Amino acid sequence: MGRYNYYKPLSLDDALALHDKIPGALFIAGGTDVMVKIVNGDIEPSALISLRSIPELSGIKENGSTRIGSMTTISELIEHPKLHKRYPVLIEAARRHSGPQIRNVATIGGNLCNCSPCADTATPLLVLDAKVRLRSIEGSREIPIEEFFKGPGETCLSSSEILTDILLDPPQREARAVFMKKGRVHMDLATASVAVLLEMEKNTCRRARLAAGSVAPVPLRLSQVEELLEGNIISSELLDRAREISSETVSPITDIRATEEYRRRIVGIYVRRGIERLLKK
Amino acid sequence: MRINISFMLNGSEVVVEVEGHHRLIDVLRDQLGLTGTKEGCGKGECGACSVLVDGRAVNACLYPALEAEGRSVTTIEGLRGPNNELSTVQQAFVDQGAIQCGFCTPGMIMSAKALLDSNPDPTEEEIRSALLGNLCRCTGYVQIVEAVRQAAVQLRDKP
Ligand SMILES: Cc1cc2nc3c(=O)[nH]c(=O)nc-3n(C[C@H](O)[C@H](O)[C@H](O)COP(=O)(O)OP(=O)(O)OC[C@H]3O[C@@H](n4cnc5c(N)ncnc54)[C@H](O)[C@@H]3O)c2cc1C
Ligand code: FES
Ligand code: FES
């Protein structure tokens, strides 16, 4: 295993300045992806710059809308007294993230910045229309989370930027959402996952948001399904169509965890099941 | 880059010189000689390396040593009593036959301790969830769950 220096800056400015100064340096949050990649020999950073001692990045603040610091751990999300009532879909997903030891250190920011298509917190944040705030030496910018994900292992985050916050609008009263994840055992990374959010007015769907994980190079919004549902009464035929479109529009791969065909099927089934579940609620 | 860090280890302060790339498990096993904490996969999958940091179970194989600075670390060695007697959770594992080869045991016990410290009366489901990050290739888990249940009852009955 390689050798590297380890820095623990106490402020965002110091972290950004250090990163600017040291070629080959990488930010580390909880390290549950970074440390594994180092062991596997996938990356050889010259230095790790820890974000753990930077107070600006921790904590959850609520005043109408919600701001989640990027260093919030998955356990902290689950244990927060209000989040599970305000954004149940995010907490359902957090509960399906790994096991206790990983959840106690893994962060929501690391989950997103690792740019894996199977990041469990990504699909709920997509259906909640979350925004992320990024900070670089030049300043900070705010973008919709959908624009954050670009390609496999790629986000719109440049290597010298830090994700500082995840921003959520106040929950919509009529909105209901579910998260579903297929893994071989509970702790697994998702073979496929789906988040569905619906706002209904009687039998008509006023707003739909759907996202799928592990079935494309990035966590994916299923916008064609959203268009299909919005403004319509959700009939059994429409459900079948939603399932078909979902299976067709994703672009999964075959890997050690599942085949392409299986992933297409699961996504279709989960989309249908998710909508049905919400209609029953 | 060598740096001195200090942290509480099993209730006493320790000072060790570590390098940036050292993990907590390297410091515990190689520098401090506490070999109760095991390294199985080295990748966060098996939980053999579980220790408590500020009361929470973490994988020492993924935990950068420098992050232990100023924190409180508990390992399996920290559970025994003043006369080397086993703690309630450890004894329960012995009583229930929850140990075969024993490689997973220290990690299992640390996860069980983290659970019982925060939830003295767990359901079977809660016990199994707390042990999700700990793999055992020998026992089949049934006796391990029984051991945690026994420990929970005994700890609740303790004055
Ligand atoms: C055994 C095991 C099981 C797992 N199970 C799951 C699972 O069920 N679901 C799941 O989604 N994931 C799972 N993971 C993957 C991993 O735990 C998560 O992706 C985790 O949330 C990553 O967070 P972290 O803080 O550990 O990130 P780190 O490893 O610290 O960082 C990940 C990447 O993001 C960058 N980064 C981190 N924070 C920031 C920031 N604020 N700004 C800019 N860049 C940043 C780092 O440079 C690095 O490239 C698992 C991992 C293991 C080892
Ligand atoms: S050795 Fe740490 S989890 Fe396997
Ligand atoms: S007793 Fe052998 S691995 Fe658990």
XYZ file of C-alpha atoms and ligand atoms in Angstrom:
501
model
C 0.000 0.000 0.000
C 1.202 3.455 -0.883
C 2.411 6.079 1.533
C 0.787 9.446 1.733
C 0.652 12.433 4.019
C -2.540 13.195 5.880
C -3.735 16.716 6.587
C -6.521 17.866 8.887
C -7.307 21.474 7.991
C -9.640 23.335 10.346
C -11.405 25.507 7.774
C -12.689 25.319 4.218
C -10.247 27.977 3.091
C -7.306 26.022 4.505
C -8.517 22.806 2.873
C -8.855 24.467 -0.533
C -5.469 26.163 -0.203
C -3.782 22.880 0.745
C -5.379 21.120 -2.195
C -4.161 23.871 -4.492
C -0.612 23.525 -3.174
C -0.197 19.720 -3.209
C -0.338 17.980 -6.600
C -2.097 14.627 -6.406
C -3.890 15.392 -3.151
C -7.393 14.014 -2.608
C -10.127 15.058 -0.198
C -11.280 12.398 2.243
C -14.554 12.442 4.179
C -15.476 9.205 6.000
C -13.001 7.332 3.819
C -15.197 4.292 3.184
C -14.686 4.635 -0.557
C -11.271 6.330 -0.524
C -9.595 3.837 1.831
C -10.963 0.845 -0.093
C -9.753 2.299 -3.403
C -6.293 2.800 -1.912
C -6.183 -0.803 -0.640
C -7.324 -2.044 -4.046
C -4.610 0.003 -5.742
C -7.188 1.927 -7.789
C -5.834 5.293 -6.655
C -2.479 6.482 -5.312
C -2.985 9.913 -3.822
C 0.107 11.820 -2.740
C -1.819 13.187 0.213
C -5.235 12.982 1.812
C -6.905 16.168 2.966
C -9.443 15.321 5.629
C -12.706 17.253 5.773
C -13.592 15.900 9.235
C -12.287 18.800 11.299
C -14.030 21.536 9.321
C -16.982 22.774 11.383
C -18.706 24.488 8.425
C -19.357 21.102 6.833
C -21.202 19.422 9.671
C -24.667 19.739 11.094
C -28.245 19.890 9.853
C -30.073 23.212 9.900
C -33.773 23.729 9.435
C -35.718 26.892 8.936
C -38.432 25.983 6.493
C -35.979 24.544 4.036
C -33.248 22.186 5.193
C -29.494 22.387 4.875
C -27.539 19.172 5.381
C -23.800 19.640 5.851
C -21.853 17.380 3.489
C -19.971 15.739 6.399
C -23.197 14.512 7.991
C -22.832 10.757 8.443
C -25.433 8.260 7.296
C -26.048 7.387 10.990
C -26.632 11.049 11.826
C -29.221 11.267 9.045
C -31.041 8.227 10.417
C -30.926 9.415 14.030
C -31.996 12.998 13.345
C -35.239 13.666 15.230
C -37.067 15.435 12.372
C -35.612 14.386 9.031
C -37.454 11.058 8.923
C -40.772 12.906 9.218
C -39.929 15.624 6.720
C -38.105 13.575 4.077
C -38.952 9.916 4.820
C -37.700 8.758 1.423
C -34.168 9.982 2.176
C -34.116 8.215 5.530
C -35.518 4.976 4.060
C -32.554 5.024 1.689
C -30.087 5.857 4.469
C -31.366 2.856 6.428
C -30.563 0.627 3.457
C -27.017 2.038 3.180
C -24.408 -0.570 4.240
C -24.114 -1.713 7.872
C -23.577 0.066 11.204
C -19.784 0.402 11.101
C -19.800 1.990 7.648
C -22.857 4.168 8.365
C -21.120 5.582 11.445
C -18.370 7.127 9.312
C -19.666 7.303 5.725
C -20.998 10.747 4.824
C -23.766 11.930 2.545
C -21.273 14.195 0.765
C -18.886 11.306 0.135
C -21.761 9.195 -1.141
C -22.545 11.812 -3.812
C -18.975 12.849 -4.661
C -17.871 9.264 -5.161
C -20.024 9.420 -8.310
C -21.124 5.837 -8.163
C -24.402 5.054 -9.935
C -25.412 2.994 -6.906
C -25.091 5.748 -4.276
C -28.146 5.148 -2.111
C -28.756 8.772 -1.124
C -28.672 9.980 -4.749
C -32.072 8.780 -5.999
C -34.079 10.198 -3.058
C -32.274 13.524 -3.437
C -33.108 13.485 -7.157
C -36.834 12.996 -6.557
C -36.763 15.653 -3.822
C -35.266 18.171 -6.311
C -32.340 18.808 -3.962
C -29.643 21.346 -4.700
C -25.980 21.085 -3.823
C -23.611 23.887 -2.920
C -20.019 23.649 -4.117
C -17.103 25.734 -2.996
C -13.778 26.397 -4.665
C -11.036 28.959 -4.207
C -12.930 31.198 -6.630
C -16.176 31.134 -4.686
C -19.292 29.047 -4.294
C -22.058 27.943 -6.644
C -25.362 26.185 -6.233
C -26.698 23.650 -8.724
C -29.615 21.204 -8.969
C -28.445 17.737 -8.009
C -29.484 16.435 -11.417
C -26.752 18.525 -13.028
C -24.241 17.255 -10.490
C -24.045 13.767 -11.984
C -22.367 13.621 -15.369
C -20.966 10.230 -16.280
C -19.426 7.106 -14.752
C -17.092 8.211 -12.002
C -17.698 11.789 -13.044
C -19.540 14.622 -11.394
C -19.600 18.238 -12.339
C -17.489 18.762 -9.234
C -13.972 19.682 -10.255
C -11.233 17.954 -8.271
C -10.489 21.213 -6.498
C -14.063 21.828 -5.349
C -15.667 20.829 -2.082
C -19.320 19.906 -1.764
C -20.401 21.887 1.276
C -24.174 21.506 1.624
C -27.205 19.670 0.376
C -30.260 21.918 0.240
C -33.855 20.726 0.393
C -37.036 22.756 -0.071
C -39.693 22.420 2.615
C -41.570 19.158 2.054
C -44.670 19.448 -0.121
C -47.693 18.453 1.946
C -49.289 16.281 -0.720
C -46.093 14.618 -1.886
C -45.503 10.957 -1.013
C -42.363 9.060 -1.866
C -40.805 5.594 -1.571
C -37.343 4.103 -1.985
C -36.750 0.510 -3.058
C -33.457 -1.284 -3.336
C -32.512 -4.685 -4.638
C -29.428 -6.246 -3.125
C -28.508 -9.866 -2.514
C -28.184 -9.258 1.221
C -29.126 -6.162 3.196
C -25.591 -4.718 3.258
C -24.977 -4.984 -0.474
C -24.524 -2.163 -2.869
C -27.721 -1.919 -4.899
C -28.142 -4.185 -7.918
C -30.828 -1.685 -8.786
C -32.758 0.919 -6.835
C -35.689 3.190 -7.494
C -37.128 6.259 -5.786
C -40.617 7.497 -6.677
C -42.328 10.701 -5.573
C -45.929 11.480 -6.470
C -48.191 14.414 -5.822
C -51.784 13.360 -6.430
C -54.960 15.356 -6.758
C -57.760 12.828 -6.311
C -56.912 10.251 -8.988
C -54.829 12.534 -11.140
C -51.101 12.754 -10.843
C -50.108 16.388 -10.462
C -46.364 15.906 -10.199
C -44.123 12.865 -10.561
C -40.453 12.426 -9.875
C -38.693 9.123 -10.483
C -35.046 8.176 -10.251
C -33.136 4.923 -10.584
C -29.749 3.774 -9.322
C -27.236 1.180 -10.613
C -28.886 1.051 -14.029
C -26.973 3.747 -15.902
C -23.556 5.396 -15.638
C -25.083 7.845 -13.137
C -28.072 7.948 -10.801
C -30.761 8.731 -13.327
C -33.985 10.751 -13.462
C -36.639 8.818 -15.401
C -38.095 11.903 -17.063
C -40.048 10.007 -19.733
C -41.970 8.183 -17.035
C -42.566 11.451 -15.216
C -44.077 12.951 -18.399
C -46.216 9.876 -18.892
C -47.739 10.175 -15.425
C -48.133 13.908 -14.960
C -51.621 15.254 -15.658
C -53.062 11.764 -16.046
C -55.185 9.345 -14.096
C -52.963 6.432 -13.166
C -54.688 3.422 -14.693
C -53.439 -0.115 -14.871
C -52.491 0.433 -18.541
C -50.484 3.496 -17.604
C -48.669 1.472 -14.960
C -47.729 -1.144 -17.538
C -46.471 1.567 -19.834
C -44.428 3.107 -16.978
C -42.828 -0.254 -16.337
C -41.969 -0.729 -20.022
C -40.542 2.748 -20.486
C -38.419 2.389 -17.349
C -36.927 -0.888 -18.534
C -36.269 0.551 -21.986
C -34.786 3.914 -21.095
C -32.151 2.767 -18.622
C -28.728 1.607 -19.797
C -27.461 -0.919 -17.277
C -24.378 -3.094 -17.552
C -23.681 -6.700 -16.718
C -21.217 -7.076 -13.849
C -20.489 -9.415 -10.946
C -23.669 -8.367 -9.179
C -26.254 -8.774 -11.949
C -26.879 -8.956 -15.670
C -28.140 -6.149 -17.819
C -31.454 -7.915 -18.521
C -32.082 -8.546 -14.836
C -31.477 -4.910 -13.967
C -33.871 -3.738 -16.691
C -36.568 -6.039 -15.356
C -36.070 -5.031 -11.737
C -36.250 -1.330 -12.523
C -39.510 -1.780 -14.414
C -41.016 -3.875 -11.638
C -39.885 -1.468 -8.913
C -41.246 1.555 -10.758
C -44.637 -0.113 -11.084
C -44.598 -1.384 -7.503
C -43.441 1.971 -6.147
C -46.264 3.858 -7.837
C -48.797 1.267 -6.667
C -47.533 1.530 -3.126
C -47.890 5.307 -3.145
C -51.408 5.118 -4.539
C -52.392 2.884 -1.620
C -50.912 5.259 0.991
C 5.451 12.754 7.882
C 5.502 11.465 11.465
C 3.078 13.013 13.900
C 2.401 12.427 17.574
C -1.221 11.864 18.394
C -2.853 11.248 21.725
C -6.158 9.573 22.391
C -7.965 7.667 25.109
C -7.516 3.939 24.654
C -9.594 1.673 26.861
C -9.802 4.411 29.458
C -6.141 5.515 29.564
C -4.424 8.177 27.537
C -1.861 6.971 24.998
C 0.558 8.932 22.843
C 1.832 7.336 19.642
C 3.862 8.480 16.687
C 2.025 7.714 13.457
C 2.417 8.309 9.755
C -0.207 9.724 7.409
C -0.950 6.419 5.737
C -1.366 4.430 8.969
C -4.793 3.098 9.784
C -6.165 2.752 13.298
C -5.764 -1.035 13.077
C -2.039 -0.653 12.283
C -1.556 1.460 15.392
C -3.549 -0.875 17.627
C -1.966 -4.127 16.488
C 1.556 -3.194 15.405
C 2.445 -0.285 17.634
C 0.414 -0.928 20.752
C 0.453 -4.733 20.583
C -3.313 -5.045 21.013
C -3.879 -7.977 18.689
C -7.409 -8.722 19.868
C -8.696 -6.582 16.999
C -8.456 -8.733 13.851
C -7.927 -7.834 10.236
C -9.951 -9.968 7.831
C -10.736 -8.285 4.537
C -9.166 -4.865 5.103
C -12.013 -3.368 3.039
C -14.905 -2.731 5.384
C -16.801 -5.902 4.503
C -16.249 -8.347 7.359
C -16.212 -6.349 10.606
C -13.426 -8.414 12.221
C -11.636 -5.117 12.903
C -14.576 -3.434 14.678
C -13.670 -1.128 17.558
C -15.594 1.676 19.229
C -14.666 5.281 18.543
C -16.504 7.662 20.865
C -18.890 4.807 21.601
C -19.736 3.960 18.000
C -18.646 0.829 16.131
C -16.297 1.550 13.232
C -14.024 -0.530 11.018
C -10.457 0.067 12.214
C -9.193 -1.087 8.803
C -10.752 1.954 7.114
C -10.156 4.467 9.895
C -7.174 6.770 9.343
C -5.002 6.673 12.479
C -4.703 10.448 12.583
C -8.470 10.754 13.020
C -8.208 9.046 16.423
C -6.535 12.160 17.840
C -8.469 13.404 20.862
C -11.061 10.643 20.634
C -11.918 7.713 22.846
C -11.168 4.263 21.425
C -12.355 0.985 22.956
C -11.053 -2.395 21.830
C -11.911 -5.907 22.945
C -9.034 -5.687 25.470
C -10.863 -2.816 27.149
C -13.850 -4.948 28.103
C -12.231 -7.240 30.678
C -12.540 -6.428 34.352
C -9.813 -5.393 36.819
C -8.910 -9.019 37.599
C -8.926 -10.077 33.963
C -12.445 -11.482 34.244
C -14.604 -11.517 31.135
C -17.278 -8.882 30.682
C -20.935 -9.902 30.572
C -21.062 -9.865 26.768
C -17.859 -11.900 26.453
C -19.068 -14.494 28.978
C -22.398 -14.749 27.147
C -20.558 -15.648 23.917
C -18.720 -18.420 25.808
C -21.905 -19.669 27.499
C -23.930 -19.833 24.284
C -21.260 -21.521 22.170
C -21.169 -18.454 19.954
C -17.456 -18.938 19.259
C -15.963 -21.515 16.936
C -12.705 -20.423 15.306
C -13.071 -17.097 17.109
C -11.762 -14.835 14.391
C -14.972 -12.834 14.106
C -15.601 -12.805 17.857
C -13.845 -9.608 18.992
C -15.576 -7.647 16.218
C -18.947 -9.261 16.963
C -18.592 -8.422 20.643
C -17.708 -4.791 19.946
C -20.766 -4.425 17.705
C -22.903 -6.114 20.363
C -21.531 -3.746 23.000
C -22.291 -0.701 20.858
C -25.854 -1.978 20.495
C -26.427 -2.769 24.179
C -24.935 0.534 25.329
C -27.574 2.388 23.320
C -30.434 -0.124 23.405
C -30.592 -2.332 26.536
C -33.621 -4.319 25.363
C -33.152 -5.088 21.655
C -35.476 -7.278 19.597
C -34.000 -10.128 17.550
C -34.323 -7.944 14.465
C -32.430 -5.125 16.142
C -29.689 -7.548 17.216
C -29.358 -8.857 13.664
C -29.273 -5.321 12.237
C -26.557 -4.313 14.676
C -24.457 -7.289 13.536
C -25.020 -6.795 9.788
C -21.500 -5.524 9.303
C -19.936 -8.561 11.006
C -19.449 -11.777 9.073
C -18.954 -15.187 10.676
C -17.908 -18.082 8.509
C -18.388 -20.704 11.239
C -21.388 -20.409 13.524
C -24.408 -19.627 11.380
C -25.180 -16.643 13.655
C -27.908 -18.320 15.745
C -25.769 -18.734 18.862
C -24.328 -15.254 18.404
C -27.818 -13.749 18.475
C -28.597 -15.877 21.550
C -25.420 -14.639 23.246
C -26.386 -10.999 22.681
C -29.869 -11.725 24.001
C -28.413 -13.379 27.132
C -26.061 -10.441 27.680
C -28.952 -7.995 27.317
C -30.996 -9.788 29.990
C -28.039 -10.063 32.375
C -27.017 -6.434 31.936
C -30.581 -5.273 32.597
C -30.765 -7.406 35.768
C -27.475 -6.049 37.054
C -27.915 -3.550 39.880
C -18.643 -2.585 3.048
C -19.183 -1.393 2.315
C -20.553 -1.316 2.065
C -21.088 -0.209 1.399
N -22.424 -0.178 1.191
C -22.965 0.898 0.560
C -24.369 0.967 0.361
O -25.133 0.084 0.762
N -24.849 2.061 -0.289
C -24.049 3.061 -0.755
O -24.554 4.013 -1.324
N -22.720 3.016 -0.573
C -22.155 1.963 0.079
N -20.793 1.906 0.246
C -19.948 2.946 -0.340
C -19.594 4.109 0.604
O -19.696 3.719 1.943
C -20.506 5.319 0.405
O -20.424 5.798 -0.905
C -20.198 6.452 1.402
O -21.354 7.236 1.591
C -19.036 7.326 0.997
O -18.868 8.355 1.958
P -17.444 8.648 2.641
O -17.650 9.817 3.532
O -16.879 7.443 3.252
O -16.614 9.078 1.341
P -15.037 9.077 1.077
O -14.551 7.721 0.834
O -14.333 9.868 2.117
O -15.021 9.930 -0.281
C -15.564 9.442 -1.485
C -15.146 10.360 -2.645
O -15.763 11.619 -2.552
C -14.802 12.669 -2.400
N -15.394 13.551 -1.389
C -15.933 13.159 -0.193
N -16.528 14.206 0.414
C -16.354 15.273 -0.400
C -16.761 16.649 -0.317
N -17.489 17.113 0.723
N -16.412 17.482 -1.333
C -15.696 17.026 -2.387
N -15.286 15.734 -2.521
C -15.627 14.863 -1.541
C -13.510 11.998 -2.009
O -12.405 12.719 -2.491
C -13.650 10.663 -2.697
O -13.282 10.768 -4.044
C -20.230 0.831 0.945
C -18.854 0.756 1.208
C -18.330 -0.331 1.883
C -16.855 -0.382 2.155
S -10.901 -6.162 8.276
Fe -11.994 -4.360 8.544
S -13.920 -4.901 7.809
Fe -12.788 -6.654 7.316
S -16.409 -18.182 14.819
Fe -15.195 -18.448 13.074
S -15.650 -16.706 11.918
Fe -17.075 -16.597 13.487
